[in-house]
Amino acid sequence: MAKRIVILTGAGVSAESGVPTFRGPDGLWEGHRVEDVATPQAFDRDPRLVQSFYDQRRAALAGVQPNPAHHALARLDSAWPHGKDHDLLLVTQNVDDLHERAGSRRMLHMHGDLKSAWCLACDSRTPWTGPLLDAPVCPVCNARGHLRPDIVWFGEMPYHMARIDRALARADLFVSIGTSGNVYPAAGFVDLARKAGADTLELNLDQSMASDRFAQSRLGPAGTLVPALVDDLLGTESSAR
Ligand code: OAD
């Protein structure tokens, strides 16, 4: 029976909230090639394009709400025991704030957070809800025009890797939800979890690039599959007590 759980989410968990996934059928992310908006080189070349792209994504958060998958994961977080034997960590690749708005607390944003700005002058991070295009002043050091989206771009190091690696090394269940298995290191978490002896489960609308590395795959929308999984986990846990 699972006691120490690590859950990885990707764009598919937010799809039913109306947040577009990264890889649409045309391979574009909201009309842009990833290299044009999600690399440090793109930011050096055309900072206004990159800032306005993320400003639009940040502003769009006001129009979307957590869906049943986010709510179910928050329910699991509040009910799952915390202690020597039990643990739970939700790792999201998403930069939206829907997990925390649903109430998840034991969670990490490994690819950054749209609602955070990073000052390249003083290296501080500040909660941010407005635009960055108009070169606002850093509230910590007062320098103007040095704030960038606090997003991990291609070629940059994902956040919190030491904590994630530790949790994977102790996990007895790893669940991946709504991610295409395209982007490392997240795409390799299933292998680390298996190496640690964990059971592995994938929930996705379709087969992903990583499906054959999971012990089990369930196909369907996250808004249906995730609440059912959480019911199972909490049901088994309470009957074991
Ligand atoms: P993708 O857009 O590559 O993949 C989304 C996945 O979600 C696909 O496998 C879909 O089948 C699945 N999916 C779509 N709708 C779903 C639903 N309703 N229920 C369940 N699954 C559904 O997004 P990610 O794999 O999350 O990185 O992308 C990973 C990273 O690549 C992103 O974090 C971002 C991106 O470029 C950076 O920006 C660094």
PDB file of N, CA, C and O in Angstrom, residues 125-173:
ATOM      1  N   ARG A 125      13.329  37.426  -5.734  1.00  0.00           N
ATOM      2  CA  ARG A 125      12.075  37.009  -6.369  1.00  0.00           C
ATOM      3  C   ARG A 125      10.919  37.626  -5.610  1.00  0.00           C
ATOM      4  O   ARG A 125      10.925  37.631  -4.376  1.00  0.00           O
ATOM      5  N   THR A 126       9.945  38.165  -6.357  1.00  0.00           N
ATOM      6  CA  THR A 126       8.863  38.916  -5.750  1.00  0.00           C
ATOM      7  C   THR A 126       7.534  38.437  -6.327  1.00  0.00           C
ATOM      8  O   THR A 126       7.429  38.274  -7.555  1.00  0.00           O
ATOM      9  N   PRO A 127       6.504  38.240  -5.491  1.00  0.00           N
ATOM     10  CA  PRO A 127       5.183  37.929  -6.043  1.00  0.00           C
ATOM     11  C   PRO A 127       4.768  39.024  -7.020  1.00  0.00           C
ATOM     12  O   PRO A 127       4.977  40.217  -6.747  1.00  0.00           O
ATOM     13  N   TRP A 128       4.210  38.629  -8.181  1.00  0.00           N
ATOM     14  CA  TRP A 128       3.927  39.612  -9.234  1.00  0.00           C
ATOM     15  C   TRP A 128       2.626  39.252  -9.946  1.00  0.00           C
ATOM     16  O   TRP A 128       2.452  38.115 -10.373  1.00  0.00           O
ATOM     17  N   THR A 129       1.731  40.209 -10.049  1.00  0.00           N
ATOM     18  CA  THR A 129       0.478  39.910 -10.756  1.00  0.00           C
ATOM     19  C   THR A 129       0.287  40.776 -11.998  1.00  0.00           C
ATOM     20  O   THR A 129      -0.512  40.447 -12.860  1.00  0.00           O
ATOM     21  N   GLY A 130       1.006  41.880 -12.105  1.00  0.00           N
ATOM     22  CA  GLY A 130       0.808  42.807 -13.219  1.00  0.00           C
ATOM     23  C   GLY A 130       1.727  42.513 -14.389  1.00  0.00           C
ATOM     24  O   GLY A 130       2.374  41.476 -14.445  1.00  0.00           O
ATOM     25  N   PRO A 131       1.799  43.443 -15.355  1.00  0.00           N
ATOM     26  CA  PRO A 131       2.700  43.243 -16.493  1.00  0.00           C
ATOM     27  C   PRO A 131       4.159  43.561 -16.142  1.00  0.00           C
ATOM     28  O   PRO A 131       4.431  44.272 -15.177  1.00  0.00           O
ATOM     29  N   LEU A 132       5.070  43.020 -16.949  1.00  0.00           N
ATOM     30  CA  LEU A 132       6.500  43.345 -16.816  1.00  0.00           C
ATOM     31  C   LEU A 132       7.007  44.128 -18.023  1.00  0.00           C
ATOM     32  O   LEU A 132       8.128  44.629 -18.010  1.00  0.00           O
ATOM     33  N   LEU A 133       6.168  44.249 -19.055  1.00  0.00           N
ATOM     34  CA  LEU A 133       6.606  44.878 -20.306  1.00  0.00           C
ATOM     35  C   LEU A 133       7.042  46.333 -20.127  1.00  0.00           C
ATOM     36  O   LEU A 133       7.970  46.798 -20.773  1.00  0.00           O
ATOM     37  N   ASP A 134       6.359  47.034 -19.207  1.00  0.00           N
ATOM     38  CA  ASP A 134       6.662  48.462 -19.051  1.00  0.00           C
ATOM     39  C   ASP A 134       7.834  48.703 -18.091  1.00  0.00           C
ATOM     40  O   ASP A 134       7.940  49.778 -17.492  1.00  0.00           O
ATOM     41  N   ALA A 135       8.717  47.713 -17.943  1.00  0.00           N
ATOM     42  CA  ALA A 135       9.956  47.858 -17.171  1.00  0.00           C
ATOM     43  C   ALA A 135       9.731  48.438 -15.775  1.00  0.00           C
ATOM     44  O   ALA A 135      10.283  49.485 -15.421  1.00  0.00           O
ATOM     45  N   PRO A 136       8.945  47.740 -14.949  1.00  0.00           N
ATOM     46  CA  PRO A 136       8.700  48.270 -13.594  1.00  0.00           C
ATOM     47  C   PRO A 136       9.959  48.204 -12.726  1.00  0.00           C
ATOM     48  O   PRO A 136      10.952  47.567 -13.076  1.00  0.00           O
ATOM     49  N   VAL A 137       9.857  48.901 -11.589  1.00  0.00           N
ATOM     50  CA  VAL A 137      10.974  48.965 -10.638  1.00  0.00           C
ATOM     51  C   VAL A 137      10.921  47.741  -9.731  1.00  0.00           C
ATOM     52  O   VAL A 137       9.846  47.314  -9.308  1.00  0.00           O
ATOM     53  N   CYS A 138      12.083  47.185  -9.424  1.00  0.00           N
ATOM     54  CA  CYS A 138      12.132  46.055  -8.481  1.00  0.00           C
ATOM     55  C   CYS A 138      11.791  46.576  -7.084  1.00  0.00           C
ATOM     56  O   CYS A 138      12.432  47.517  -6.605  1.00  0.00           O
ATOM     57  N   PRO A 139      10.806  45.972  -6.410  1.00  0.00           N
ATOM     58  CA  PRO A 139      10.437  46.475  -5.079  1.00  0.00           C
ATOM     59  C   PRO A 139      11.528  46.229  -4.035  1.00  0.00           C
ATOM     60  O   PRO A 139      11.508  46.823  -2.966  1.00  0.00           O
ATOM     61  N   VAL A 140      12.501  45.375  -4.334  1.00  0.00           N
ATOM     62  CA  VAL A 140      13.556  45.088  -3.351  1.00  0.00           C
ATOM     63  C   VAL A 140      14.735  46.042  -3.522  1.00  0.00           C
ATOM     64  O   VAL A 140      15.190  46.668  -2.571  1.00  0.00           O
ATOM     65  N   CYS A 141      15.239  46.223  -4.773  1.00  0.00           N
ATOM     66  CA  CYS A 141      16.466  47.034  -4.943  1.00  0.00           C
ATOM     67  C   CYS A 141      16.213  48.350  -5.686  1.00  0.00           C
ATOM     68  O   CYS A 141      17.135  49.141  -5.873  1.00  0.00           O
ATOM     69  N   ASN A 142      14.964  48.556  -6.145  1.00  0.00           N
ATOM     70  CA  ASN A 142      14.584  49.796  -6.844  1.00  0.00           C
ATOM     71  C   ASN A 142      15.216  49.967  -8.220  1.00  0.00           C
ATOM     72  O   ASN A 142      15.073  51.034  -8.824  1.00  0.00           O
ATOM     73  N   ALA A 143      15.922  48.954  -8.714  1.00  0.00           N
ATOM     74  CA  ALA A 143      16.467  49.065 -10.080  1.00  0.00           C
ATOM     75  C   ALA A 143      15.313  48.947 -11.074  1.00  0.00           C
ATOM     76  O   ALA A 143      14.368  48.181 -10.866  1.00  0.00           O
ATOM     77  N   ARG A 144      15.386  49.708 -12.160  1.00  0.00           N
ATOM     78  CA  ARG A 144      14.310  49.661 -13.162  1.00  0.00           C
ATOM     79  C   ARG A 144      14.720  48.794 -14.348  1.00  0.00           C
ATOM     80  O   ARG A 144      15.867  48.847 -14.806  1.00  0.00           O
ATOM     81  N   GLY A 145      13.738  47.993 -14.830  1.00  0.00           N
ATOM     82  CA  GLY A 145      13.949  47.278 -16.088  1.00  0.00           C
ATOM     83  C   GLY A 145      14.769  46.004 -15.980  1.00  0.00           C
ATOM     84  O   GLY A 145      15.261  45.518 -16.992  1.00  0.00           O
ATOM     85  N   HIS A 146      14.921  45.461 -14.786  1.00  0.00           N
ATOM     86  CA  HIS A 146      15.702  44.224 -14.650  1.00  0.00           C
ATOM     87  C   HIS A 146      14.852  43.028 -14.229  1.00  0.00           C
ATOM     88  O   HIS A 146      15.381  41.973 -13.906  1.00  0.00           O
ATOM     89  N   LEU A 147      13.538  43.212 -14.188  1.00  0.00           N
ATOM     90  CA  LEU A 147      12.684  42.089 -13.787  1.00  0.00           C
ATOM     91  C   LEU A 147      12.357  41.228 -15.000  1.00  0.00           C
ATOM     92  O   LEU A 147      12.008  41.745 -16.059  1.00  0.00           O
ATOM     93  N   ARG A 148      12.459  39.923 -14.835  1.00  0.00           N
ATOM     94  CA  ARG A 148      12.060  38.991 -15.889  1.00  0.00           C
ATOM     95  C   ARG A 148      11.053  37.996 -15.297  1.00  0.00           C
ATOM     96  O   ARG A 148      10.991  37.839 -14.067  1.00  0.00           O
ATOM     97  N   PRO A 149      10.313  37.292 -16.151  1.00  0.00           N
ATOM     98  CA  PRO A 149       9.419  36.261 -15.617  1.00  0.00           C
ATOM     99  C   PRO A 149      10.249  35.221 -14.859  1.00  0.00           C
ATOM    100  O   PRO A 149      11.341  34.861 -15.301  1.00  0.00           O
ATOM    101  N   ASP A 150       9.718  34.767 -13.725  1.00  0.00           N
ATOM    102  CA  ASP A 150      10.425  33.761 -12.915  1.00  0.00           C
ATOM    103  C   ASP A 150      10.044  32.373 -13.439  1.00  0.00           C
ATOM    104  O   ASP A 150       9.418  31.564 -12.762  1.00  0.00           O
ATOM    105  N   ILE A 151      10.451  32.141 -14.689  1.00  0.00           N
ATOM    106  CA  ILE A 151      10.095  30.931 -15.427  1.00  0.00           C
ATOM    107  C   ILE A 151      11.409  30.258 -15.829  1.00  0.00           C
ATOM    108  O   ILE A 151      12.347  30.951 -16.238  1.00  0.00           O
ATOM    109  N   VAL A 152      11.436  28.935 -15.724  1.00  0.00           N
ATOM    110  CA  VAL A 152      12.621  28.193 -16.165  1.00  0.00           C
ATOM    111  C   VAL A 152      12.519  27.998 -17.673  1.00  0.00           C
ATOM    112  O   VAL A 152      11.612  27.328 -18.161  1.00  0.00           O
ATOM    113  N   TRP A 153      13.433  28.613 -18.396  1.00  0.00           N
ATOM    114  CA  TRP A 153      13.430  28.477 -19.853  1.00  0.00           C
ATOM    115  C   TRP A 153      14.308  27.310 -20.289  1.00  0.00           C
ATOM    116  O   TRP A 153      15.134  26.813 -19.498  1.00  0.00           O
ATOM    117  N   PHE A 154      14.153  26.906 -21.534  1.00  0.00           N
ATOM    118  CA  PHE A 154      14.972  25.814 -22.057  1.00  0.00           C
ATOM    119  C   PHE A 154      16.440  26.191 -21.943  1.00  0.00           C
ATOM    120  O   PHE A 154      16.821  27.316 -22.285  1.00  0.00           O
ATOM    121  N   GLY A 155      17.230  25.246 -21.430  1.00  0.00           N
ATOM    122  CA  GLY A 155      18.649  25.515 -21.225  1.00  0.00           C
ATOM    123  C   GLY A 155      18.927  25.985 -19.809  1.00  0.00           C
ATOM    124  O   GLY A 155      20.096  26.094 -19.421  1.00  0.00           O
ATOM    125  N   GLU A 156      17.885  26.279 -19.010  1.00  0.00           N
ATOM    126  CA  GLU A 156      18.093  26.689 -17.619  1.00  0.00           C
ATOM    127  C   GLU A 156      17.780  25.515 -16.680  1.00  0.00           C
ATOM    128  O   GLU A 156      17.077  24.578 -17.063  1.00  0.00           O
ATOM    129  N   MET A 157      18.302  25.623 -15.467  1.00  0.00           N
ATOM    130  CA  MET A 157      18.166  24.521 -14.507  1.00  0.00           C
ATOM    131  C   MET A 157      16.801  24.582 -13.817  1.00  0.00           C
ATOM    132  O   MET A 157      16.463  25.607 -13.237  1.00  0.00           O
ATOM    133  N   PRO A 158      16.013  23.503 -13.864  1.00  0.00           N
ATOM    134  CA  PRO A 158      14.747  23.511 -13.124  1.00  0.00           C
ATOM    135  C   PRO A 158      14.970  23.735 -11.623  1.00  0.00           C
ATOM    136  O   PRO A 158      16.049  23.448 -11.097  1.00  0.00           O
ATOM    137  N   TYR A 159      13.951  24.234 -10.968  1.00  0.00           N
ATOM    138  CA  TYR A 159      14.027  24.551  -9.540  1.00  0.00           C
ATOM    139  C   TYR A 159      13.797  23.304  -8.679  1.00  0.00           C
ATOM    140  O   TYR A 159      13.102  22.376  -9.108  1.00  0.00           O
ATOM    141  N   HIS A 160      14.310  23.361  -7.447  1.00  0.00           N
ATOM    142  CA  HIS A 160      13.990  22.391  -6.372  1.00  0.00           C
ATOM    143  C   HIS A 160      14.444  20.966  -6.670  1.00  0.00           C
ATOM    144  O   HIS A 160      13.876  20.008  -6.140  1.00  0.00           O
ATOM    145  N   MET A 161      15.451  20.788  -7.537  1.00  0.00           N
ATOM    146  CA  MET A 161      15.793  19.425  -7.949  1.00  0.00           C
ATOM    147  C   MET A 161      16.285  18.554  -6.783  1.00  0.00           C
ATOM    148  O   MET A 161      16.003  17.356  -6.750  1.00  0.00           O
ATOM    149  N   ALA A 162      16.993  19.158  -5.820  1.00  0.00           N
ATOM    150  CA  ALA A 162      17.501  18.328  -4.713  1.00  0.00           C
ATOM    151  C   ALA A 162      16.334  17.758  -3.908  1.00  0.00           C
ATOM    152  O   ALA A 162      16.309  16.570  -3.564  1.00  0.00           O
ATOM    153  N   ARG A 163      15.343  18.604  -3.627  1.00  0.00           N
ATOM    154  CA  ARG A 163      14.179  18.121  -2.856  1.00  0.00           C
ATOM    155  C   ARG A 163      13.396  17.069  -3.637  1.00  0.00           C
ATOM    156  O   ARG A 163      12.906  16.097  -3.088  1.00  0.00           O
ATOM    157  N   ILE A 164      13.264  17.298  -4.948  1.00  0.00           N
ATOM    158  CA  ILE A 164      12.511  16.351  -5.772  1.00  0.00           C
ATOM    159  C   ILE A 164      13.237  15.002  -5.823  1.00  0.00           C
ATOM    160  O   ILE A 164      12.629  13.940  -5.653  1.00  0.00           O
ATOM    161  N   ASP A 165      14.544  15.053  -6.019  1.00  0.00           N
ATOM    162  CA  ASP A 165      15.320  13.805  -6.072  1.00  0.00           C
ATOM    163  C   ASP A 165      15.197  13.027  -4.758  1.00  0.00           C
ATOM    164  O   ASP A 165      15.063  11.802  -4.769  1.00  0.00           O
ATOM    165  N   ARG A 166      15.251  13.766  -3.643  1.00  0.00           N
ATOM    166  CA  ARG A 166      15.128  13.084  -2.333  1.00  0.00           C
ATOM    167  C   ARG A 166      13.767  12.401  -2.202  1.00  0.00           C
ATOM    168  O   ARG A 166      13.661  11.257  -1.767  1.00  0.00           O
ATOM    169  N   ALA A 167      12.716  13.116  -2.619  1.00  0.00           N
ATOM    170  CA  ALA A 167      11.366  12.535  -2.506  1.00  0.00           C
ATOM    171  C   ALA A 167      11.219  11.319  -3.424  1.00  0.00           C
ATOM    172  O   ALA A 167      10.629  10.305  -3.036  1.00  0.00           O
ATOM    173  N   LEU A 168      11.792  11.390  -4.618  1.00  0.00           N
ATOM    174  CA  LEU A 168      11.690  10.255  -5.546  1.00  0.00           C
ATOM    175  C   LEU A 168      12.447   9.042  -5.010  1.00  0.00           C
ATOM    176  O   LEU A 168      12.002   7.899  -5.170  1.00  0.00           O
ATOM    177  N   ALA A 169      13.565   9.291  -4.346  1.00  0.00           N
ATOM    178  CA  ALA A 169      14.367   8.182  -3.835  1.00  0.00           C
ATOM    179  C   ALA A 169      13.655   7.451  -2.700  1.00  0.00           C
ATOM    180  O   ALA A 169      13.961   6.298  -2.411  1.00  0.00           O
ATOM    181  N   ARG A 170      12.694   8.128  -2.049  1.00  0.00           N
ATOM    182  CA  ARG A 170      11.951   7.505  -0.934  1.00  0.00           C
ATOM    183  C   ARG A 170      10.554   7.059  -1.339  1.00  0.00           C
ATOM    184  O   ARG A 170       9.839   6.437  -0.547  1.00  0.00           O
ATOM    185  N   ALA A 171      10.134   7.396  -2.572  1.00  0.00           N
ATOM    186  CA  ALA A 171       8.730   7.181  -2.953  1.00  0.00           C
ATOM    187  C   ALA A 171       8.392   5.699  -3.077  1.00  0.00           C
ATOM    188  O   ALA A 171       9.225   4.902  -3.496  1.00  0.00           O
ATOM    189  N   ASP A 172       7.148   5.358  -2.712  1.00  0.00           N
ATOM    190  CA  ASP A 172       6.677   4.019  -3.076  1.00  0.00           C
ATOM    191  C   ASP A 172       5.568   4.086  -4.113  1.00  0.00           C
ATOM    192  O   ASP A 172       5.129   3.055  -4.615  1.00  0.00           O
ATOM    193  N   LEU A 173       5.125   5.302  -4.461  1.00  0.00           N
ATOM    194  CA  LEU A 173       4.200   5.462  -5.594  1.00  0.00           C
ATOM    195  C   LEU A 173       4.547   6.763  -6.314  1.00  0.00           C
ATOM    196  O   LEU A 173       4.657   7.818  -5.681  1.00  0.00           O
TER     197      LEU A 173
END
